[in-house]
Coordinates of C-alpha atoms and ligand atoms in Angstrom, one line a residue:
M1011 CA -117.5 193.4 35.2
D1012 CA -118.8 190.7 33.0
L1013 CA -118.0 191.7 29.5
S1014 CA -115.8 194.2 27.6
I1015 CA -116.5 194.9 24.0
I1016 CA -113.3 196.3 22.3
I1017 CA -113.7 198.2 19.0
P1018 CA -110.9 199.6 17.0
A1019 CA -111.9 202.5 14.7
F1020 CA -110.0 204.4 12.2
N1021 CA -112.1 207.1 10.5
E1022 CA -115.4 205.3 11.1
H1023 CA -117.5 208.4 12.2
E1024 CA -120.6 207.4 10.1
S1025 CA -120.7 203.8 11.4
L1026 CA -120.3 204.4 15.1
P1027 CA -123.7 205.7 16.2
E1028 CA -125.6 202.7 14.5
L1029 CA -123.0 200.3 15.9
L1030 CA -123.5 201.4 19.5
E1031 CA -127.3 201.3 19.0
S1032 CA -127.0 197.8 17.7
I1033 CA -124.6 196.6 20.4
S1034 CA -127.0 197.9 23.1
G1035 CA -129.9 196.2 21.4
S1036 CA -128.3 192.8 21.5
V1037 CA -126.3 193.0 24.7
N1038 CA -128.7 194.8 27.2
P1039 CA -131.2 191.9 27.2
L1040 CA -128.4 189.7 28.5
N1041 CA -128.3 191.7 31.8
L1042 CA -124.6 191.8 32.0
A1043 CA -122.4 194.4 33.6
Y1044 CA -120.5 195.5 30.5
E1045 CA -118.3 198.2 29.0
I1046 CA -117.8 199.3 25.4
I1047 CA -114.2 200.4 24.6
V1048 CA -113.6 202.2 21.4
I1049 CA -110.1 202.7 20.4
D1050 CA -109.9 205.7 18.1
D1051 CA -106.8 204.8 16.1
G1052 CA -105.7 208.4 15.2
S1053 CA -108.7 209.1 13.1
T1054 CA -108.6 212.3 10.9
D1055 CA -112.3 212.6 10.4
T1056 CA -114.8 213.3 13.2
T1057 CA -114.6 209.9 14.9
L1058 CA -113.6 211.5 18.2
E1059 CA -116.2 214.1 18.3
V1060 CA -118.8 211.6 17.4
L1061 CA -117.5 209.5 20.3
R1062 CA -117.6 212.4 22.8
A1063 CA -121.2 213.0 21.9
L1064 CA -122.1 209.3 22.2
K1065 CA -120.6 209.1 25.7
Q1066 CA -123.6 211.3 26.7
K1067 CA -126.0 208.8 25.5
Y1068 CA -124.0 205.6 26.5
P1069 CA -122.4 206.0 29.8
R1070 CA -120.9 202.5 29.5
L1071 CA -118.8 203.9 26.6
K1072 CA -115.0 204.3 27.1
V1073 CA -112.8 205.9 24.6
L1074 CA -109.1 205.8 24.1
S1075 CA -107.9 208.0 21.4
F1076 CA -104.5 207.5 19.7
R1077 CA -102.6 210.8 18.8
K1078 CA -101.7 209.1 15.6
N1079 CA -102.7 206.1 13.5
Y1080 CA -100.9 203.0 14.8
G1081 CA -102.9 200.3 13.2
K1082 CA -105.4 197.6 14.2
S1083 CA -103.1 195.5 16.2
P1084 CA -101.8 198.2 18.6
A1085 CA -105.5 199.4 19.0
L1086 CA -106.7 195.9 20.0
S1087 CA -103.6 195.6 22.3
E1088 CA -104.4 198.8 24.2
G1089 CA -108.0 197.7 24.5
F1090 CA -106.9 194.2 25.9
K1091 CA -104.8 196.1 28.5
I1092 CA -107.6 198.2 29.9
A1093 CA -110.4 195.7 29.5
Q1094 CA -112.0 194.8 32.8
G1095 CA -114.5 192.2 31.8
K1096 CA -114.3 188.5 32.6
R1097 CA -115.2 187.9 29.0
V1098 CA -113.9 190.1 26.0
I1099 CA -115.4 190.6 22.6
T1100 CA -113.6 192.3 19.8
M1101 CA -115.4 193.7 16.6
D1102 CA -114.8 195.9 13.8
A1103 CA -116.3 199.4 13.8
D1104 CA -117.5 199.4 10.2
L1105 CA -120.8 197.4 10.8
Q1106 CA -119.4 194.5 8.8
D1107 CA -119.6 192.4 12.0
D1108 CA -123.0 191.9 13.5
P1109 CA -123.5 192.4 17.3
A1110 CA -126.4 190.0 17.2
E1111 CA -123.7 187.2 17.2
I1112 CA -122.4 188.3 20.7
P1113 CA -124.7 185.9 22.7
N1114 CA -123.7 183.1 20.3
L1115 CA -120.0 183.7 20.8
L1116 CA -120.5 183.8 24.6
A1117 CA -122.4 180.6 24.6
K1118 CA -119.7 178.9 22.6
L1119 CA -117.1 180.1 25.3
E1120 CA -119.3 178.4 27.9
E1121 CA -118.7 175.1 26.0
G1122 CA -115.1 175.2 27.4
F1123 CA -113.3 177.3 24.7
D1124 CA -110.9 179.9 25.8
M1125 CA -111.3 181.9 22.6
V1126 CA -114.0 181.7 19.9
S1127 CA -113.3 183.1 16.5
G1128 CA -116.0 184.3 14.1
W1129 CA -116.2 182.7 10.6
K1130 CA -117.5 185.0 7.8
K1131 CA -118.9 182.0 6.1
N1132 CA -121.1 184.0 3.9
R1133 CA -118.7 186.8 3.2
H1134 CA -119.7 190.2 1.6
D1135 CA -116.4 191.6 0.4
P1136 CA -115.1 192.0 -3.2
L1137 CA -113.6 188.9 -4.8
S1138 CA -110.1 190.6 -5.0
K1139 CA -110.2 190.2 -1.1
V1140 CA -112.0 187.0 -0.7
I1141 CA -109.9 184.8 -2.9
P1142 CA -106.4 185.8 -1.4
S1143 CA -108.0 185.5 1.9
R1144 CA -109.3 181.8 1.3
I1145 CA -105.6 181.0 0.3
F1146 CA -104.1 182.7 3.3
N1147 CA -106.5 181.0 5.6
F1148 CA -105.9 177.6 4.1
V1149 CA -102.2 178.0 4.2
V1150 CA -102.3 179.3 7.9
A1151 CA -104.6 176.5 9.0
K1152 CA -102.4 173.8 7.5
L1153 CA -99.2 175.3 8.9
S1154 CA -100.5 176.1 12.3
G1155 CA -102.5 172.9 12.7
I1156 CA -105.5 174.9 13.9
P1157 CA -108.6 173.7 12.1
I1158 CA -110.4 176.9 11.7
H1159 CA -111.5 178.7 8.4
D1160 CA -111.1 182.3 9.2
F1161 CA -108.1 183.6 11.1
N1162 CA -108.6 187.2 10.6
C1163 CA -112.3 187.9 11.5
G1164 CA -112.7 191.0 13.6
L1165 CA -115.5 189.4 15.6
K1166 CA -113.9 187.2 18.4
A1167 CA -114.6 186.3 22.0
Y1168 CA -112.1 185.5 24.7
R1169 CA -111.8 184.7 28.2
R1170 CA -110.0 187.4 30.2
E1171 CA -106.9 185.5 30.8
V1172 CA -106.3 185.1 27.1
V1173 CA -106.3 188.8 26.3
K1174 CA -104.0 189.4 29.2
S1175 CA -101.4 187.0 28.0
I1176 CA -101.1 187.5 24.3
Q1177 CA -99.0 190.2 22.7
V1178 CA -100.6 191.6 19.6
Y1179 CA -98.2 194.1 18.0
G1180 CA -97.3 195.3 14.4
E1181 CA -99.9 193.6 12.2
L1182 CA -100.3 190.3 14.0
H1183 CA -104.0 190.7 14.5
R1184 CA -104.2 188.4 11.5
F1185 CA -102.8 185.6 13.5
I1186 CA -104.4 186.0 16.9
P1187 CA -105.7 182.3 16.9
M1188 CA -102.2 181.1 16.4
L1189 CA -100.9 183.3 19.3
V1190 CA -103.6 182.1 21.6
R1191 CA -103.3 178.4 20.6
W1192 CA -99.5 178.7 21.3
Q1193 CA -100.2 179.6 24.8
G1194 CA -102.0 176.4 25.3
F1195 CA -105.6 177.9 25.1
R1196 CA -108.5 176.1 23.4
V1197 CA -109.6 177.8 20.2
G1198 CA -113.1 177.3 18.8
E1199 CA -115.0 178.8 15.8
I1200 CA -118.6 179.5 14.9
P1201 CA -120.1 180.9 11.6
V1202 CA -121.1 184.5 12.0
L1203 CA -123.2 187.0 9.9
H1204 CA -121.2 189.3 7.8
H1205 CA -122.2 192.5 6.0
R1206 CA -121.0 194.6 3.3
R1207 CA -119.3 197.8 4.3
R1208 CA -121.9 200.5 4.2
Y1209 CA -119.8 203.7 5.0
G1210 CA -116.3 204.7 4.4
I1211 CA -113.6 202.5 2.8
T1212 CA -111.4 199.5 3.8
K1213 CA -108.2 200.5 5.7
F1214 CA -106.0 197.9 4.3
G1215 CA -104.7 198.0 0.6
V1216 CA -102.8 195.5 -1.4
A1217 CA -99.8 195.8 1.0
R1218 CA -101.7 193.4 3.3
F1219 CA -100.9 190.5 1.1
F1220 CA -97.2 191.0 1.3
N1221 CA -97.2 192.0 4.9
G1222 CA -99.4 189.0 5.7
F1223 CA -96.8 186.7 4.2
F1224 CA -94.0 188.2 6.2
D1225 CA -96.0 188.1 9.3
L1226 CA -96.7 184.5 8.8
L1227 CA -93.0 183.8 8.8
T1228 CA -92.7 185.9 11.9
V1229 CA -95.5 184.2 13.8
L1230 CA -94.2 180.6 12.8
F1231 CA -90.8 181.6 14.0
L1232 CA -91.9 183.2 17.2
T1233 CA -94.3 180.5 18.2
R1234 CA -92.2 177.5 17.2
F1235 CA -88.6 178.4 17.4
K1236 CA -88.3 181.5 19.6
S1237 CA -86.7 179.7 22.5
T1238 CA -85.0 177.0 20.3
P1239 CA -83.7 178.8 17.2
L1240 CA -80.9 176.3 16.6
H1241 CA -83.6 173.6 16.0
I1242 CA -84.5 175.5 12.7
F1243 CA -81.1 177.0 11.8
G1244 CA -79.2 173.9 12.8
F1245 CA -81.5 171.6 10.9
L1246 CA -81.3 173.6 7.6
G1247 CA -77.5 174.3 8.1
L1248 CA -76.8 170.5 8.5
I1249 CA -78.8 169.5 5.4
S1250 CA -77.0 172.1 3.5
F1251 CA -73.6 171.2 4.9
F1252 CA -74.0 167.4 4.2
I1253 CA -75.3 167.9 0.6
G1254 CA -72.4 170.1 -0.1
L1255 CA -70.0 167.7 1.6
G1256 CA -71.5 164.8 -0.5
V1257 CA -71.0 166.8 -3.7
E1258 CA -67.3 167.5 -2.9
L1259 CA -66.6 163.9 -2.0
Y1260 CA -68.0 162.7 -5.2
L1261 CA -65.8 165.2 -7.0
T1262 CA -62.7 164.1 -5.0
W1263 CA -63.3 160.6 -6.1
H1264 CA -63.4 161.8 -9.8
W1265 CA -60.3 163.9 -9.2
F1266 CA -58.4 160.8 -8.0
A1267 CA -59.7 158.9 -11.1
G1268 CA -57.9 161.6 -13.1
Y1269 CA -60.5 164.1 -14.3
G1270 CA -60.3 167.8 -13.9
I1271 CA -63.0 169.2 -11.5
G1272 CA -61.9 172.9 -11.0
Q1273 CA -64.2 174.1 -13.9
R1274 CA -67.3 172.1 -12.9
P1275 CA -70.3 174.1 -11.8
L1276 CA -71.0 171.3 -9.3
F1277 CA -67.7 172.1 -7.5
F1278 CA -68.8 175.6 -6.8
L1279 CA -72.3 174.4 -5.8
G1280 CA -70.6 172.1 -3.2
I1281 CA -68.5 174.9 -1.7
L1282 CA -71.5 177.1 -1.5
L1283 CA -73.6 174.6 0.2
I1284 CA -70.8 173.9 2.8
I1285 CA -70.4 177.5 3.6
V1286 CA -74.0 178.3 3.9
G1287 CA -74.5 175.2 6.1
V1288 CA -71.7 176.4 8.5
Q1289 CA -73.0 179.9 8.5
F1290 CA -76.6 178.7 9.4
I1291 CA -75.3 176.6 12.2
G1292 CA -73.2 179.5 13.6
F1293 CA -76.3 181.8 13.2
G1294 CA -78.4 179.4 15.1
L1295 CA -75.9 179.2 17.9
L1296 CA -75.9 183.0 18.0
A1297 CA -79.6 183.1 18.2
E1298 CA -79.5 180.5 21.0
M1299 CA -77.2 182.9 23.0
I1300 CA -79.7 185.7 22.5
S1301 CA -82.6 183.6 23.6
A1302 CA -80.7 182.3 26.6
S1303 CA -80.2 185.8 27.7
L1304 CA -83.8 186.7 27.3
A1305 CA -84.9 183.4 29.1
E1306 CA -85.3 185.3 32.4
N1307 CA -88.1 187.3 31.1
V1308 CA -90.1 184.6 29.5
N1309 CA -93.6 184.1 30.7
Y1310 CA -94.9 180.6 30.8
S1311 CA -98.6 180.2 30.4
I1312 CA -100.0 179.1 33.8
K1313 CA -103.4 177.5 34.0
E1314 CA -103.8 177.2 37.7
K1315 CA -101.9 177.3 41.1
I1316 CA -103.0 175.3 44.1
E1317 CA -101.4 176.5 47.4
Ligands
UDP97 N1 -108.6 199.8 11.9 C1 -107.9 200.5 12.8 N2 -106.7 201.1 12.4 C2 -106.2 200.8 11.2 C3 -106.9 200.1 10.2 C4 -108.1 199.6 10.6 O1 -108.4 200.6 13.9 O2 -105.1 201.4 10.9 C5 -110.0 199.4 12.2 C6 -111.1 199.8 11.3 O3 -111.6 201.0 11.6 C7 -112.1 198.7 11.4 C8 -111.2 197.5 11.6 O4 -110.1 197.9 12.0 O5 -112.9 198.9 12.6 C9 -111.1 196.6 10.3 O6 -110.7 197.4 9.2 P1 -111.4 197.3 7.8 O7 -112.9 197.2 7.9 O8 -110.8 198.4 7.0 O9 -110.8 196.0 7.3 P2 -111.4 194.9 6.2 O10 -112.8 194.7 6.8 O11 -111.4 195.6 4.9 O12 -110.5 193.8 6.3
MG98 MG1 -114.2 195.9 7.3

């Protein structure tokens, strides 16, 4: 199998027939052995019936239907598990991503990238979504050091090894490039066509902004400090501890000089900083114990074995 195309779909019954038509139109000429995997994420409309009917017309179609709505990340994750292709493409079901870009993404992979992310350069979404998303992408690019413009584009291409080694759960699909890069894979980007949503509505409300922020913390934490939690907690703890200690030493000196210090706000701040500092260090040590006991099950990302 050369290529697997994975499509998460939650209540997208109007879009799916056109989507499959358009995928066939742009992939058939490439002469590849390919499969289309649609993950019906617990749709409550006729998505599943539509897919059953489409299977008659498109034998390459495979469908996995969740009993309930789990979310885009779990849908992608299950798709990654069953994908058989040497290359994997993901795209949204709502016709906002254009299958005409599939050959371009595959060509970019051949340049030596392990994953290529689409960049919705000319985006057709409401401003209320585009502006927060710009800020989000800017912050994530800076913090992760990955120089791409669009982390959360549904249209992406991967080499098989990549999708078999990342864990996309919760709502971490927004951070896939970070998860991929962290395993040591090369991440690239190309601008892709983007269309306005024609049918149905967006499946993510305002909650996406808050969740996105918390998930950013999670991902930073999991990628950088998962196996070395004391590096972050110990660092913060020491800073807090020494500032607190400095404050109290200064007050001690005042006390010897004959001033009262028991009523000074600074006195309490110093104590607080020392306690927080010690707590953080203890917390970091505890986290180290947890990570040490999990270490047996850590999977290192192996590029090649020569025997
Ligand atoms: N999706 C899904 N499960 C969900 C939410 C969304 O499978 O719980 C799918 C949805 O059907 C679409 C893709 O994820 O194919 C992107 O969703 P949407 O277009 O609503 O996101 P937006 O373009 O507004 O960011
Ligand atoms: Mg969409």
